[in-house]
Coordinates of C-alpha atoms in Angstrom, one line a residue:
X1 CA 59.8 -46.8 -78.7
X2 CA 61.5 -43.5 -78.6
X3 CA 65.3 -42.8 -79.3
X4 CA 67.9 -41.0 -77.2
X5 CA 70.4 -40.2 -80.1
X6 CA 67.8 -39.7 -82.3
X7 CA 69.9 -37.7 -85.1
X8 CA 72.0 -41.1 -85.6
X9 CA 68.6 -42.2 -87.5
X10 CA 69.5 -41.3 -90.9
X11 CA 72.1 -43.2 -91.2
X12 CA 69.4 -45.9 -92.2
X13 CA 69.0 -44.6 -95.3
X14 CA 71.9 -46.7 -96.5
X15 CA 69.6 -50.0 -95.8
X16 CA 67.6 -49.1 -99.0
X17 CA 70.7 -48.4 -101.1
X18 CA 72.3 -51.6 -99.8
X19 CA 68.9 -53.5 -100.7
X20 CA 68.9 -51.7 -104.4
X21 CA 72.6 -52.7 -105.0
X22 CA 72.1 -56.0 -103.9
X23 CA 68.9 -56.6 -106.2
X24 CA 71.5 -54.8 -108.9
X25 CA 74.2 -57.5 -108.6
X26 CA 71.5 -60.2 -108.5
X27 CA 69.9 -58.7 -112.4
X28 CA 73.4 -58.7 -113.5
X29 CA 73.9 -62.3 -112.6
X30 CA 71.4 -63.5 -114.5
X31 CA 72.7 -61.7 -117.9
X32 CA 75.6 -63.1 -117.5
X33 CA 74.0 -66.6 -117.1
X34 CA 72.3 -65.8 -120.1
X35 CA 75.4 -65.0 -122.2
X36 CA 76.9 -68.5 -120.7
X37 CA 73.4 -70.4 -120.9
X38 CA 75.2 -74.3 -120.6
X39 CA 77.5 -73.1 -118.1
X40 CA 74.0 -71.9 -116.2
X41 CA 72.3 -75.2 -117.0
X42 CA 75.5 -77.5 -115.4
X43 CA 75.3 -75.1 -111.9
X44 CA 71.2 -75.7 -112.1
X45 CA 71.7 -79.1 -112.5
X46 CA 74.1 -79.2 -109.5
X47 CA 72.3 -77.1 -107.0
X48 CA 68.7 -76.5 -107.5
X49 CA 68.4 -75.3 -103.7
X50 CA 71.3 -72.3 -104.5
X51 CA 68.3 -69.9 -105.8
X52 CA 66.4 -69.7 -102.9
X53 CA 69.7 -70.4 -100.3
X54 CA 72.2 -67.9 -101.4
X55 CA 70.3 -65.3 -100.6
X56 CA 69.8 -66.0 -97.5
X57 CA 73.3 -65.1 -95.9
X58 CA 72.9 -61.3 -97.3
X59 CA 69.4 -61.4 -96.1
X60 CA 70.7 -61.8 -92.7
X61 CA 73.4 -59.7 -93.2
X62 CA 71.1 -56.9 -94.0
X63 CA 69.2 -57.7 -90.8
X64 CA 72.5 -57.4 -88.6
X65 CA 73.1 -54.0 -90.0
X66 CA 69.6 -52.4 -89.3
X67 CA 70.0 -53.7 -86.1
X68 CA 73.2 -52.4 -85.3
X69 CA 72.1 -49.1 -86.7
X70 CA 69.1 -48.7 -85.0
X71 CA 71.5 -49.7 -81.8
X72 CA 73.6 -46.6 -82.5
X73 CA 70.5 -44.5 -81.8
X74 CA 70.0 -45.6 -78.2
X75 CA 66.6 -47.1 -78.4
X76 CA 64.4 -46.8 -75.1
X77 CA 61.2 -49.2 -74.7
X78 CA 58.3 -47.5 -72.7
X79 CA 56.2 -50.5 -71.1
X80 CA 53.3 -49.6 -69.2
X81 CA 53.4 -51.8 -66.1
X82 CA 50.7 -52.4 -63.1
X83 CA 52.6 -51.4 -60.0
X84 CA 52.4 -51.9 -56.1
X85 CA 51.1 -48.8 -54.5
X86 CA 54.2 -47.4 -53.0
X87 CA 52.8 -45.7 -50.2
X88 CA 49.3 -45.7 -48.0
X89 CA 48.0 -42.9 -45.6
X90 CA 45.4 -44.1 -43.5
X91 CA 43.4 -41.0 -41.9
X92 CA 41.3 -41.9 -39.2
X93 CA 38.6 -39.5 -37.1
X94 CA 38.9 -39.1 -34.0
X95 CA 36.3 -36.8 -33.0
X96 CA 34.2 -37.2 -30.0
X97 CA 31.1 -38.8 -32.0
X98 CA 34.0 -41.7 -32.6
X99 CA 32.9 -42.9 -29.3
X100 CA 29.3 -44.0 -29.9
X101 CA 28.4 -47.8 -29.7
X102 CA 26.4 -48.3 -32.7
X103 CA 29.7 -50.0 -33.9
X104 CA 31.2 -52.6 -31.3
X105 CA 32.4 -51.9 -29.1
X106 CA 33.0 -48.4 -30.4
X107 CA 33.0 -46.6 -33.5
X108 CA 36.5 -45.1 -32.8
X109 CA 37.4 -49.3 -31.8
X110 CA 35.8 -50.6 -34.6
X111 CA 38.4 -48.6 -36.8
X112 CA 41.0 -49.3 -35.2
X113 CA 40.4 -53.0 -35.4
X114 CA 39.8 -52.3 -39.4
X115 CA 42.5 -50.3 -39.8
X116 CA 45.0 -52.8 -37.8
X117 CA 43.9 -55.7 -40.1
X118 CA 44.7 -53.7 -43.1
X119 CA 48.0 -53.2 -42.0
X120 CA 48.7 -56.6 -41.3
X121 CA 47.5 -57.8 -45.4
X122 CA 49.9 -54.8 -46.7
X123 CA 52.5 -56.1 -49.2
X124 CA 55.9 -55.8 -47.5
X125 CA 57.1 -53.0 -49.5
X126 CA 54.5 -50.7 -49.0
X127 CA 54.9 -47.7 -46.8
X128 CA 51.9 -47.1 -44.0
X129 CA 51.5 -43.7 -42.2
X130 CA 48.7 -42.7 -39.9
X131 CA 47.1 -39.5 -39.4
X132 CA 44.4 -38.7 -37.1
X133 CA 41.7 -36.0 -36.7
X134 CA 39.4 -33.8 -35.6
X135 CA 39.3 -30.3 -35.1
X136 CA 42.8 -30.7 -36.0
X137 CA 45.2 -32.8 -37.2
X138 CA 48.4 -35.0 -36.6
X139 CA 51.0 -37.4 -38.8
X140 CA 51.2 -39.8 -36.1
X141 CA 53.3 -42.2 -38.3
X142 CA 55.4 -40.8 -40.5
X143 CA 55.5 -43.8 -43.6
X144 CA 56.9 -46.4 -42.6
X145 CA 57.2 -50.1 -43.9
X146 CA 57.7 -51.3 -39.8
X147 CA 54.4 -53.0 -39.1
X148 CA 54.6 -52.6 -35.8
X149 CA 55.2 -49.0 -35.9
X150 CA 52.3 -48.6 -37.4
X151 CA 49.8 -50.7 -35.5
X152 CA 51.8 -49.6 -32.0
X153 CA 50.8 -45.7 -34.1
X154 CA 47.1 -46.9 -34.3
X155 CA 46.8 -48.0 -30.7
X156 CA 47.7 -44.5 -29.7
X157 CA 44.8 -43.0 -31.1
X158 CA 42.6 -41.0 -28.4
X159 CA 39.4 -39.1 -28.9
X160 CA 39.2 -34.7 -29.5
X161 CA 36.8 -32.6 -30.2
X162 CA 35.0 -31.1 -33.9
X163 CA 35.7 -32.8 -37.2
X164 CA 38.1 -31.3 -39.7
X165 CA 38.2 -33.9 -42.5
X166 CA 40.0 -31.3 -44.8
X167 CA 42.9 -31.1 -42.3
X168 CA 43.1 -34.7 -42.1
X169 CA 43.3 -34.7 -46.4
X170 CA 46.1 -32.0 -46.2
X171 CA 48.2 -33.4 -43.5
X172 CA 47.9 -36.8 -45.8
X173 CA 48.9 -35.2 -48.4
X174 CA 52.1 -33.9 -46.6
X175 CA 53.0 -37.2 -45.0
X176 CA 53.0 -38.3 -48.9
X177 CA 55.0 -35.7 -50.2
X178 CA 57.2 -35.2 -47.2
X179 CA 57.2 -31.0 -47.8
X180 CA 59.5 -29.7 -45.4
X181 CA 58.9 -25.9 -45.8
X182 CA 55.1 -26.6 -45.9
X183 CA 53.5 -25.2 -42.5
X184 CA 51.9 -27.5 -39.8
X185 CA 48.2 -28.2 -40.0
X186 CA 47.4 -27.1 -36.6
X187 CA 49.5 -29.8 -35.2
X188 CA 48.6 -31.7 -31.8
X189 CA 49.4 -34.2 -29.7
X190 CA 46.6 -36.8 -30.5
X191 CA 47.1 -37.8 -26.3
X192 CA 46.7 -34.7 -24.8
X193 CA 44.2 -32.1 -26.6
X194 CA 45.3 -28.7 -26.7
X195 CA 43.0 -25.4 -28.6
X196 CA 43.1 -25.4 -32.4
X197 CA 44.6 -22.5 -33.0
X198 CA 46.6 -23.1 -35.7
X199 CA 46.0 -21.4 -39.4
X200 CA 44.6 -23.0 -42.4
X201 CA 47.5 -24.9 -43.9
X202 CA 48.5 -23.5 -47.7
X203 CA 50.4 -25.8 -49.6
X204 CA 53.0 -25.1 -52.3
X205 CA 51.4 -24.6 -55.8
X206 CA 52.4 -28.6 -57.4
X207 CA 53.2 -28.9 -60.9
X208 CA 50.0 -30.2 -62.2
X209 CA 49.5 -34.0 -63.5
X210 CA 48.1 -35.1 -66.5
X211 CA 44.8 -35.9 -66.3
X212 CA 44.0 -39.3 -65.0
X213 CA 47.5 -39.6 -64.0
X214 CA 48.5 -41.3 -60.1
X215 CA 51.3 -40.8 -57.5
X216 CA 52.1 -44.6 -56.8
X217 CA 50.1 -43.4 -53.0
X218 CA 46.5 -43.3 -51.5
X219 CA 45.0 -41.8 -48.9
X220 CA 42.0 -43.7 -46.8
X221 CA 39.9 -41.3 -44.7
X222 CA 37.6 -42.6 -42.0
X223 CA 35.0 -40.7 -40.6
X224 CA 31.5 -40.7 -39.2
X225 CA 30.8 -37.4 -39.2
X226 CA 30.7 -33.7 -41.6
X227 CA 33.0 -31.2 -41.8
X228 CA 33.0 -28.6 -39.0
X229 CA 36.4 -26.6 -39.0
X230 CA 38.8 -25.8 -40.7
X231 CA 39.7 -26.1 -44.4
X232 CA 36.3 -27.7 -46.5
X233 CA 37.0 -31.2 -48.0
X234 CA 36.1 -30.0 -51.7
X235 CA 39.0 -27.6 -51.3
X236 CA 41.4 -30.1 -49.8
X237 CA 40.3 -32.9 -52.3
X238 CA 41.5 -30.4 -55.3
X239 CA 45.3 -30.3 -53.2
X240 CA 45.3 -34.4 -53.8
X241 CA 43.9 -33.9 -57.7
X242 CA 46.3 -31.4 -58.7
X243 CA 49.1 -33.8 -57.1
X244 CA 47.6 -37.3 -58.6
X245 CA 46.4 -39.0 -55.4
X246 CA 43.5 -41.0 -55.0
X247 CA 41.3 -40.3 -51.7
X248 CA 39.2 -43.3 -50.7
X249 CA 36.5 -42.5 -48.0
X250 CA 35.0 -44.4 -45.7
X251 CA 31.7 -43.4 -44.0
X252 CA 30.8 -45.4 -40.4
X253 CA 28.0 -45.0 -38.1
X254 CA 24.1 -44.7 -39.5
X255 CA 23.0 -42.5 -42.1
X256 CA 20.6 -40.9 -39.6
X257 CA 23.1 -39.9 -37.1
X258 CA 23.4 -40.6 -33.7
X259 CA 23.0 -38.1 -30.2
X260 CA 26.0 -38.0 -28.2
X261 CA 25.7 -37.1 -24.3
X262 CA 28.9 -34.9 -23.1
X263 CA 32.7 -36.2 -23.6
X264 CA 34.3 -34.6 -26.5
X265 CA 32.4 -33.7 -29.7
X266 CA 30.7 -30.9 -31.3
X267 CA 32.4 -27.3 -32.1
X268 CA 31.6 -26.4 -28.1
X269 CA 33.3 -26.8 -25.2
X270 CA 35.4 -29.6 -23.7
X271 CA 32.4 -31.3 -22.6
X272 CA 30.6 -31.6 -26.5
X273 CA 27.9 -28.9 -26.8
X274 CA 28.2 -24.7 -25.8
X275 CA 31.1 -23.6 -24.9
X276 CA 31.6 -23.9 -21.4
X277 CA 29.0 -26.7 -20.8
X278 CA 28.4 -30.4 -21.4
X279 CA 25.5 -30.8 -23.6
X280 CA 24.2 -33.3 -26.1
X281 CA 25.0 -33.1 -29.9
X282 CA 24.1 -34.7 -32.9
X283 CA 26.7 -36.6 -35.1
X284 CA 25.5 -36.2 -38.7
X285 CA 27.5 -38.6 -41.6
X286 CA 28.4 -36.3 -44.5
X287 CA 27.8 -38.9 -46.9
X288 CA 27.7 -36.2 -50.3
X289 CA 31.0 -34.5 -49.3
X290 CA 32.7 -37.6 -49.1
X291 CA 31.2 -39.1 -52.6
X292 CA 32.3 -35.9 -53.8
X293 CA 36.1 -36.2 -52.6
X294 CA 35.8 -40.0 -53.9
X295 CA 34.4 -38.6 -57.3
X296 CA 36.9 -35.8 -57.7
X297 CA 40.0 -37.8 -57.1
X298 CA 39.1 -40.9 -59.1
X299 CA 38.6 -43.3 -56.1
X300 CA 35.7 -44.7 -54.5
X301 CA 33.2 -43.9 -51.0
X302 CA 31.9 -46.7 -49.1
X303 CA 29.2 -46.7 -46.4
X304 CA 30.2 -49.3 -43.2
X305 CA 26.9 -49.4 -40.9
X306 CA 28.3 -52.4 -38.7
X307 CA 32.2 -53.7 -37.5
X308 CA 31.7 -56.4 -40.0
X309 CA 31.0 -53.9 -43.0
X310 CA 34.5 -51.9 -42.1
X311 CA 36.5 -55.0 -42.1
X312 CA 35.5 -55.8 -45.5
X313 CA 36.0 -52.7 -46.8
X314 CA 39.4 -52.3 -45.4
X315 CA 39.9 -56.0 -46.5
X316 CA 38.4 -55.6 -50.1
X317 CA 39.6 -51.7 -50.6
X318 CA 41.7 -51.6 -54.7
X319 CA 44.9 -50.4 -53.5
X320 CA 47.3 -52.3 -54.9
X321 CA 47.7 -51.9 -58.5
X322 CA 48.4 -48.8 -60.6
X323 CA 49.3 -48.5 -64.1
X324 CA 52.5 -46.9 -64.6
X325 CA 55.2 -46.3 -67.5
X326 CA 58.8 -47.3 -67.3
X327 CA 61.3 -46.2 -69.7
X328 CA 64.5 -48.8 -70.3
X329 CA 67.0 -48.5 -72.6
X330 CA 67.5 -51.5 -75.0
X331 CA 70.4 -50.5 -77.0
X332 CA 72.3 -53.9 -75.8
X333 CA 69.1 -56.0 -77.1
X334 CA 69.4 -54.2 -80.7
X335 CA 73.5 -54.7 -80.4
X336 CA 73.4 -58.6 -79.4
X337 CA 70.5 -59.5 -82.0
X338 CA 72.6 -57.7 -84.9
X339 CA 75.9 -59.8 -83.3
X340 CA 73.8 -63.0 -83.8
X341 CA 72.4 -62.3 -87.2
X342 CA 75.7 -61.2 -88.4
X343 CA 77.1 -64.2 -87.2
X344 CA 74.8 -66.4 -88.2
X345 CA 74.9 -65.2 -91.7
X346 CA 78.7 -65.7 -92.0
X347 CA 78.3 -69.2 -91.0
X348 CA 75.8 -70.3 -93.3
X349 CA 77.2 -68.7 -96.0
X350 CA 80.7 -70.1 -95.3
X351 CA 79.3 -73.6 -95.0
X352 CA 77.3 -73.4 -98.2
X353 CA 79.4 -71.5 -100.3
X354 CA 82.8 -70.7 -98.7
X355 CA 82.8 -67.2 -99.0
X356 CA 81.4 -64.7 -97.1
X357 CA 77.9 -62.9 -98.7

């Protein structure tokens, strides 16, 4: 408990003088019951109980007091309280190695599937965005607590080229913080691909958090492949430490990788392999890299080698409680219990005695 008027505090030190005076008047009683000893002997005679009773009055008159001093100091309870995460940023790969069938009936499918369902279990109140990427990356839902927004935003997603996991943490990380004067991460439509040719994004310098502290949002990022453009993950991850938010990573697809045959993929050409041509490539999961970003920002990695395995994870991911302190004034608490005590004590003390202590 803190105070917001914490120089009305010494006015308490009256408490112990009242308590002193009190046990004063009390020891000077009792001489003069001494001096009057069968005048003391009728009034025991008559009232055993007023030893023990008439004190009680001033005791709660003494309680009523503290209270109502204390009450002048503006107390402020801080309760640490789990909380709903406030906001969720799901970012989802869509590189061309997305489009393998090693997942039914796709990778890229499979995810959305996962992704839809996790949507649908959301509390209410929470805020869903979507980004998607590959060699670069796009807010396709801003946050948003319309359901169908974001499920109609998940549906959209199409397939690119190259993998760029560390855009798709930074353009989370803008969705979350909603920086206006920040520059685009090489934004794209995720319908029609166009060139990368946007810069690495910079982000402004954050005031940094104390350590183990979280922004009430997460970031889930899906992929089945490693980094290979644009800002590294590691570097990325250390954006969402140095802002408090937790980066859970999902990993799909085998650990030994799978050949894709033309389409989109790879750093190459349209077609997947050189520039210019339509070769094979090889789509390798990152599996360290994204244990690291887990690691650094106090969330978790899971491995989903089949449909079934995503849905679970989605399904079973921890984002719905946080710790988190609230501060609330009580000031009325301490004024309504030192009301009740000082009323209380009158009463008694009129019904007992008459008088007031």
């Amino acid at each position: 408990m803190i105070f917001l008027w914490y120089w009305a505090l010494p006015v308490l030190i009256v408490v112990p003088f009242l308590i002193a005076y009190y046990v004063w008047i009390q020891r000077r009683r009792s001489k003069f019951a001494i001096r009057y000893s069968s005048l003391s002997l009728v009034k025991d005679a008559l009232d055993k109980q007023s030893k023990w009773r008439r004190h009680i009055p001033p005791f709660l008159f003494l309680l009523g007091l503290t209270a109502m001093l204390f009450a002048l100091a503006r107390p402020v309870s801080i309760v640490t309280l789990p909380k709903q995460e406030g906001m969720v940023i799901l970012a989802i790969d869509v590189s061309g190695s997305m489009r393998a069938n090693d997942l039914k009936p796709s990778r890229i499918e499979a995810a959305k599937a996962a992704a839809k369902a996790f949507i649908e279990k959301q509390d209410p109140t929470t805020r869903i965005g979507i980004v998607a990427f590959s060699g670069t990356a796009s807010l396709v839902q801003a946050p948003t607590v319309d359901r169908d927004a974001a499920l109609a935003a998940v549906d959209r997603l199409s397939l690119q080229r190259a993998t760029g996991i560390g855009y798709g943490i930074l353009t989370a990380l803008d969705a979350i913080f909603e920086l206006p004067d920040a520059p685009p991460v090489a934004a794209q439509s995720v319908i029609t691909p166009v060139a990368p040719t946007a810069p690495t994004q910079v982000l402004p310098t954050p005031t940094p958090v104390p350590p183990g502290y979280h922004v009430p949002a997460i970031i889930v990022l899906l992929t089945d492949g490693q980094n290979t453009t644009g800002t590294l993950p590691i570097v990325a991850a250390q954006k969402a430490v140095e802002r408090g938010v937790r980066v859970y990573t999902i990993g799909v697809g085998t650990l030994q990788g799978v050949t894709m045959q033309g389409g989109f993929g790879g750093q190459g050409g349209p077609g997947g392999g050189p520039p210019g041509g339509g070769g094979g490539f090889r789509a390798v999961l990152d599996e360290k890299t994204l244990k690291a970003v887990a690691e650094m920002t106090d969330a978790e990695y899971f491995h989903a080698s089949d449909e079934d395995a995503l849905i679970r994870i989605y399904q079973n991911l921890d984002t719905q409680l946080i710790l988190r302190t609230q501060r609330t004034e009580i000031t009325s608490f301490f004024t309504a219990g030192a009301i009740a005590l000082l009323l209380i004590g009158g009463t008694l003390s009129l019904f007992w005695f008459n008088r007031l202590p």
